[in-house]
Coordinates of N, CA and C in Angstrom, one line a residue:
M870 N 38.5 -22.1 -7.5 CA 38.0 -20.9 -8.0 C 36.4 -21.2 -8.4
K871 N 36.3 -22.4 -9.0 CA 34.9 -22.7 -9.5 C 33.9 -22.9 -8.4
A872 N 34.3 -23.4 -7.3 CA 33.5 -23.6 -6.2 C 33.1 -22.3 -5.6
W873 N 34.1 -21.3 -5.4 CA 33.7 -20.0 -5.0 C 32.8 -19.2 -5.8
S874 N 32.8 -19.4 -7.2 CA 31.9 -18.9 -8.1 C 30.5 -19.4 -7.9
Y875 N 30.4 -20.8 -7.8 CA 29.0 -21.3 -7.6 C 28.5 -20.9 -6.2
F876 N 29.4 -20.7 -5.3 CA 28.9 -20.3 -3.9 C 28.2 -18.8 -4.0
L877 N 29.0 -17.9 -4.7 CA 28.6 -16.6 -4.9 C 27.3 -16.5 -5.6
L878 N 27.1 -17.3 -6.7 CA 26.0 -17.4 -7.5 C 24.7 -17.8 -6.7
L879 N 24.9 -18.8 -5.9 CA 23.9 -19.3 -5.0 C 23.5 -18.2 -3.9
F880 N 24.5 -17.6 -3.4 CA 24.2 -16.6 -2.4 C 23.4 -15.4 -3.0
F881 N 23.8 -15.0 -4.3 CA 23.0 -13.9 -4.9 C 21.6 -14.3 -5.2
M882 N 21.4 -15.6 -5.5 CA 20.1 -16.1 -5.9 C 19.2 -16.1 -4.7
I883 N 19.8 -16.4 -3.5 CA 19.0 -16.5 -2.3 C 18.7 -15.1 -1.9
V884 N 19.5 -14.3 -1.9 CA 19.4 -12.9 -1.4 C 18.3 -12.2 -2.3
S885 N 18.4 -12.4 -3.7 CA 17.5 -11.7 -4.5 C 16.1 -12.2 -4.4
C886 N 15.9 -13.4 -4.0 CA 14.6 -14.0 -4.0 C 13.9 -13.8 -2.6
S887 N 14.8 -13.5 -1.5 CA 14.2 -13.3 -0.2 C 13.8 -11.8 -0.2
G888 N 12.9 -11.6 0.8 CA 12.4 -10.2 1.1 C 11.0 -10.3 1.6
N889 N 10.4 -9.1 1.9 CA 9.2 -9.0 2.4 C 8.1 -9.3 1.2
S890 N 7.5 -10.3 1.3 CA 6.5 -10.6 0.2 C 5.3 -9.7 0.3
N891 N 5.0 -9.1 1.4 CA 3.8 -8.0 1.5 C 4.1 -7.0 0.7
S892 N 5.3 -6.3 0.7 CA 5.6 -5.1 0.0 C 5.7 -5.5 -1.5
Q893 N 5.9 -6.7 -1.9 CA 6.0 -7.1 -3.3 C 4.5 -7.2 -3.8
N894 N 3.6 -7.2 -3.0 CA 2.2 -7.4 -3.4 C 1.4 -6.0 -3.4
L895 N 2.2 -5.0 -3.4 CA 1.7 -3.5 -3.3 C 1.9 -2.8 -4.5
T896 N 1.1 -2.0 -5.0 CA 1.4 -1.1 -6.1 C 1.5 0.4 -5.4
W897 N 2.5 1.1 -5.4 CA 2.8 2.2 -4.8 C 2.3 3.5 -5.6
Y898 N 1.6 4.4 -5.0 CA 1.3 5.7 -5.5 C 2.0 6.7 -4.6
N899 N 3.2 7.2 -5.2 CA 4.1 8.1 -4.4 C 3.5 9.5 -4.6
N900 N 3.8 10.3 -3.4 CA 3.5 11.7 -3.4 C 2.1 11.9 -3.8
S901 N 1.1 11.2 -3.3 CA -0.2 11.3 -3.7 C -1.1 11.9 -2.6
V902 N -2.2 12.6 -3.0 CA -3.0 13.2 -2.1 C -4.4 12.8 -2.2
I903 N -5.1 12.5 -1.2 CA -6.4 11.9 -1.2 C -7.4 13.0 -1.4
S904 N -8.3 12.9 -2.5 CA -9.3 13.9 -2.8 C -10.6 13.7 -2.2
N905 N -10.9 12.5 -1.7 CA -12.2 12.3 -1.2 C -12.2 11.1 -0.3
I906 N -13.1 11.0 0.7 CA -13.3 9.8 1.6 C -14.8 9.8 1.8
E907 N -15.4 8.6 1.6 CA -16.8 8.5 1.9 C -17.0 7.0 2.3
K908 N -18.2 6.8 2.7 CA -18.6 5.3 3.1 C -18.8 4.6 1.6
D909 N -18.5 3.5 1.6 CA -18.9 2.7 0.3 C -20.3 2.5 0.2
P910 N -21.0 3.0 -0.9 CA -22.6 2.8 -0.9 C -23.0 1.3 -0.9
E911 N -22.1 0.4 -1.5 CA -22.5 -1.0 -1.6 C -22.3 -1.8 -0.3
K912 N -21.2 -1.5 0.5 CA -20.8 -2.2 1.7 C -20.4 -1.3 2.7
P913 N -21.2 -0.4 3.2 CA -20.8 0.7 4.1 C -20.2 0.2 5.5
E914 N -20.5 -1.0 5.8 CA -20.2 -1.5 7.1 C -18.7 -2.2 7.0
E915 N -18.3 -2.4 5.8 CA -17.0 -3.0 5.5 C -15.9 -2.1 5.1
F916 N -16.3 -1.2 4.3 CA -15.4 -0.3 3.5 C -15.5 1.2 3.6
E917 N -14.5 2.0 3.4 CA -14.5 3.3 3.2 C -14.0 3.5 1.7
R918 N -14.6 4.4 1.0 CA -14.3 4.6 -0.4 C -13.3 5.8 -0.4
V919 N -12.2 5.7 -1.1 CA -11.2 6.7 -1.1 C -10.8 7.0 -2.6
S920 N -10.8 8.4 -2.9 CA -10.3 8.8 -4.2 C -9.0 9.4 -4.1
I921 N -8.0 9.0 -5.0 CA -6.7 9.6 -5.0 C -6.4 10.4 -6.2
G922 N -6.0 11.7 -6.0 CA -5.5 12.5 -7.1 C -6.7 13.1 -7.9
I923 N -6.2 13.9 -8.8 CA -7.2 14.6 -9.6 C -8.0 13.7 -10.5
S924 N -7.4 12.7 -11.0 CA -8.1 11.8 -11.9 C -9.1 10.8 -11.1
A925 N -9.1 11.1 -9.8 CA -10.1 10.4 -8.8 C -10.1 8.9 -9.0
Q926 N -8.9 8.2 -8.9 CA -9.0 6.7 -8.9 C -9.5 6.3 -7.6
V927 N -10.5 5.3 -7.7 CA -11.0 4.8 -6.4 C -10.5 3.6 -5.8
F928 N -10.2 3.7 -4.5 CA -9.6 2.6 -3.8 C -10.5 2.4 -2.5
Y929 N -10.1 1.5 -1.6 CA -10.9 1.2 -0.4 C -10.0 1.1 0.7
I930 N -10.6 1.2 2.0 CA -9.9 1.0 3.2 C -10.8 0.0 3.9
S931 N -10.4 -1.2 4.3 CA -11.1 -2.2 4.9 C -11.3 -1.8 6.4
K932 N -12.5 -1.7 6.8 CA -12.8 -1.6 8.3 C -12.3 -2.8 9.1
K933 N -12.1 -3.9 8.4 CA -11.7 -5.1 9.3 C -10.2 -5.4 9.4
S934 N -9.5 -4.3 8.7 CA -8.0 -4.4 8.7 C -7.5 -4.0 10.2
S935 N -6.5 -4.7 10.6 CA -5.9 -4.4 11.9 C -5.2 -3.0 11.9
D936 N -4.9 -2.4 10.7 CA -4.4 -1.1 10.7 C -5.4 -0.1 10.3
Y937 N -6.7 -0.3 10.4 CA -7.7 0.5 10.0 C -7.6 1.9 10.5
K938 N -7.4 2.0 11.8 CA -7.4 3.4 12.6 C -6.3 4.1 12.1
T939 N -5.1 3.7 12.0 CA -3.9 4.3 11.6 C -4.0 4.8 10.0
I940 N -4.5 3.9 9.3 CA -4.7 4.3 7.9 C -5.6 5.3 7.7
M941 N -6.8 5.3 8.4 CA -7.8 6.3 8.4 C -7.4 7.7 8.9
E942 N -6.5 7.7 9.9 CA -6.0 8.8 10.4 C -5.1 9.6 9.3
K943 N -4.2 8.8 8.7 CA -3.4 9.4 7.7 C -4.2 9.8 6.4
A944 N -5.2 9.0 6.1 CA -6.0 9.3 4.9 C -6.8 10.6 5.2
S945 N -7.3 10.8 6.4 CA -8.1 12.0 6.8 C -7.1 13.2 6.8
L946 N -5.9 13.1 7.3 CA -4.9 14.1 7.2 C -4.6 14.7 5.8
S947 N -4.5 13.6 4.9 CA -4.2 13.9 3.4 C -5.4 14.6 2.9
F948 N -6.6 14.1 3.2 CA -7.8 14.7 2.7 C -8.1 16.0 3.1
Q949 N -7.9 16.4 4.5 CA -8.3 17.6 5.0 C -7.1 18.7 4.8
K950 N -6.0 18.3 4.9 CA -4.8 19.2 4.8 C -4.0 19.2 3.6
S951 N -4.5 18.3 2.5 CA -3.7 18.1 1.3 C -2.4 17.8 1.4
K952 N -2.2 16.9 2.4 CA -0.9 16.3 2.7 C -0.6 15.1 1.9
A953 N 0.7 15.0 1.3 CA 1.0 14.0 0.2 C 1.6 12.8 1.1
F954 N 1.4 11.6 0.7 CA 1.7 10.4 1.2 C 2.1 9.4 0.1
N955 N 2.9 8.4 0.5 CA 3.1 7.3 -0.3 C 2.1 6.2 0.0
I956 N 1.3 5.9 -0.9 CA 0.1 5.0 -0.5 C 0.3 3.6 -1.2
G957 N 0.3 2.6 -0.5 CA 0.5 1.2 -1.0 C -0.9 0.5 -1.2
I958 N -1.3 0.1 -2.4 CA -2.4 -0.5 -2.7 C -2.2 -2.0 -3.1
E959 N -3.0 -2.8 -2.4 CA -2.9 -4.2 -2.7 C -3.3 -4.5 -4.1
K960 N -2.5 -5.3 -4.8 CA -2.6 -5.8 -6.1 C -4.0 -6.7 -6.2
N961 N -4.7 -6.4 -7.2 CA -5.9 -7.2 -7.6 C -7.1 -6.9 -6.5
T962 N -7.0 -6.1 -5.5 CA -8.1 -5.9 -4.7 C -8.5 -4.3 -4.6
N963 N -7.7 -3.5 -5.0 CA -7.8 -2.0 -4.8 C -8.0 -1.5 -3.3
I964 N -7.4 -2.4 -2.4 CA -7.6 -2.1 -0.9 C -6.3 -1.4 -0.4
I965 N -6.4 -0.2 0.2 CA -5.1 0.5 0.7 C -4.7 -0.3 1.9
R966 N -3.4 -0.8 1.9 CA -2.8 -1.4 2.9 C -1.8 -0.7 3.7
Q967 N -1.2 0.4 3.1 CA -0.1 1.1 3.9 C -0.3 2.6 3.3
I968 N -0.1 3.5 4.3 CA 0.1 4.9 3.9 C 1.4 5.4 4.7
N969 N 2.3 5.7 4.0 CA 3.6 6.2 4.6 C 4.0 7.6 4.4
E970 N 4.6 8.1 5.4 CA 5.2 9.5 5.1 C 6.3 9.5 4.1
I971 N 6.3 10.6 3.4 CA 7.3 10.9 2.4 C 8.7 11.1 2.9
K972 N 9.7 10.3 2.6 CA 11.0 10.5 3.1 C 11.9 11.5 2.2

């Protein structure tokens, strides 16, 4: 019985520590609408500046990201049509890494 308990403990520790590290590095703003999109005045060739919500928190979309086109399409839809999305912001950088449909 003791061996079985240790096995289960080990199993739960492995399962709880595994997962997608990318999603753990994101802060999510759920049911959010983008209130403004403009070129970043400091680095217009690298970033788009995005404001989220009424309080106008400022985040960025990197033009060098492999998902730039997809993220910009969803951001533009949110801005133009006031469509809400779940928006994933990379911690410590304020860069938008994911924009997902609300389920």
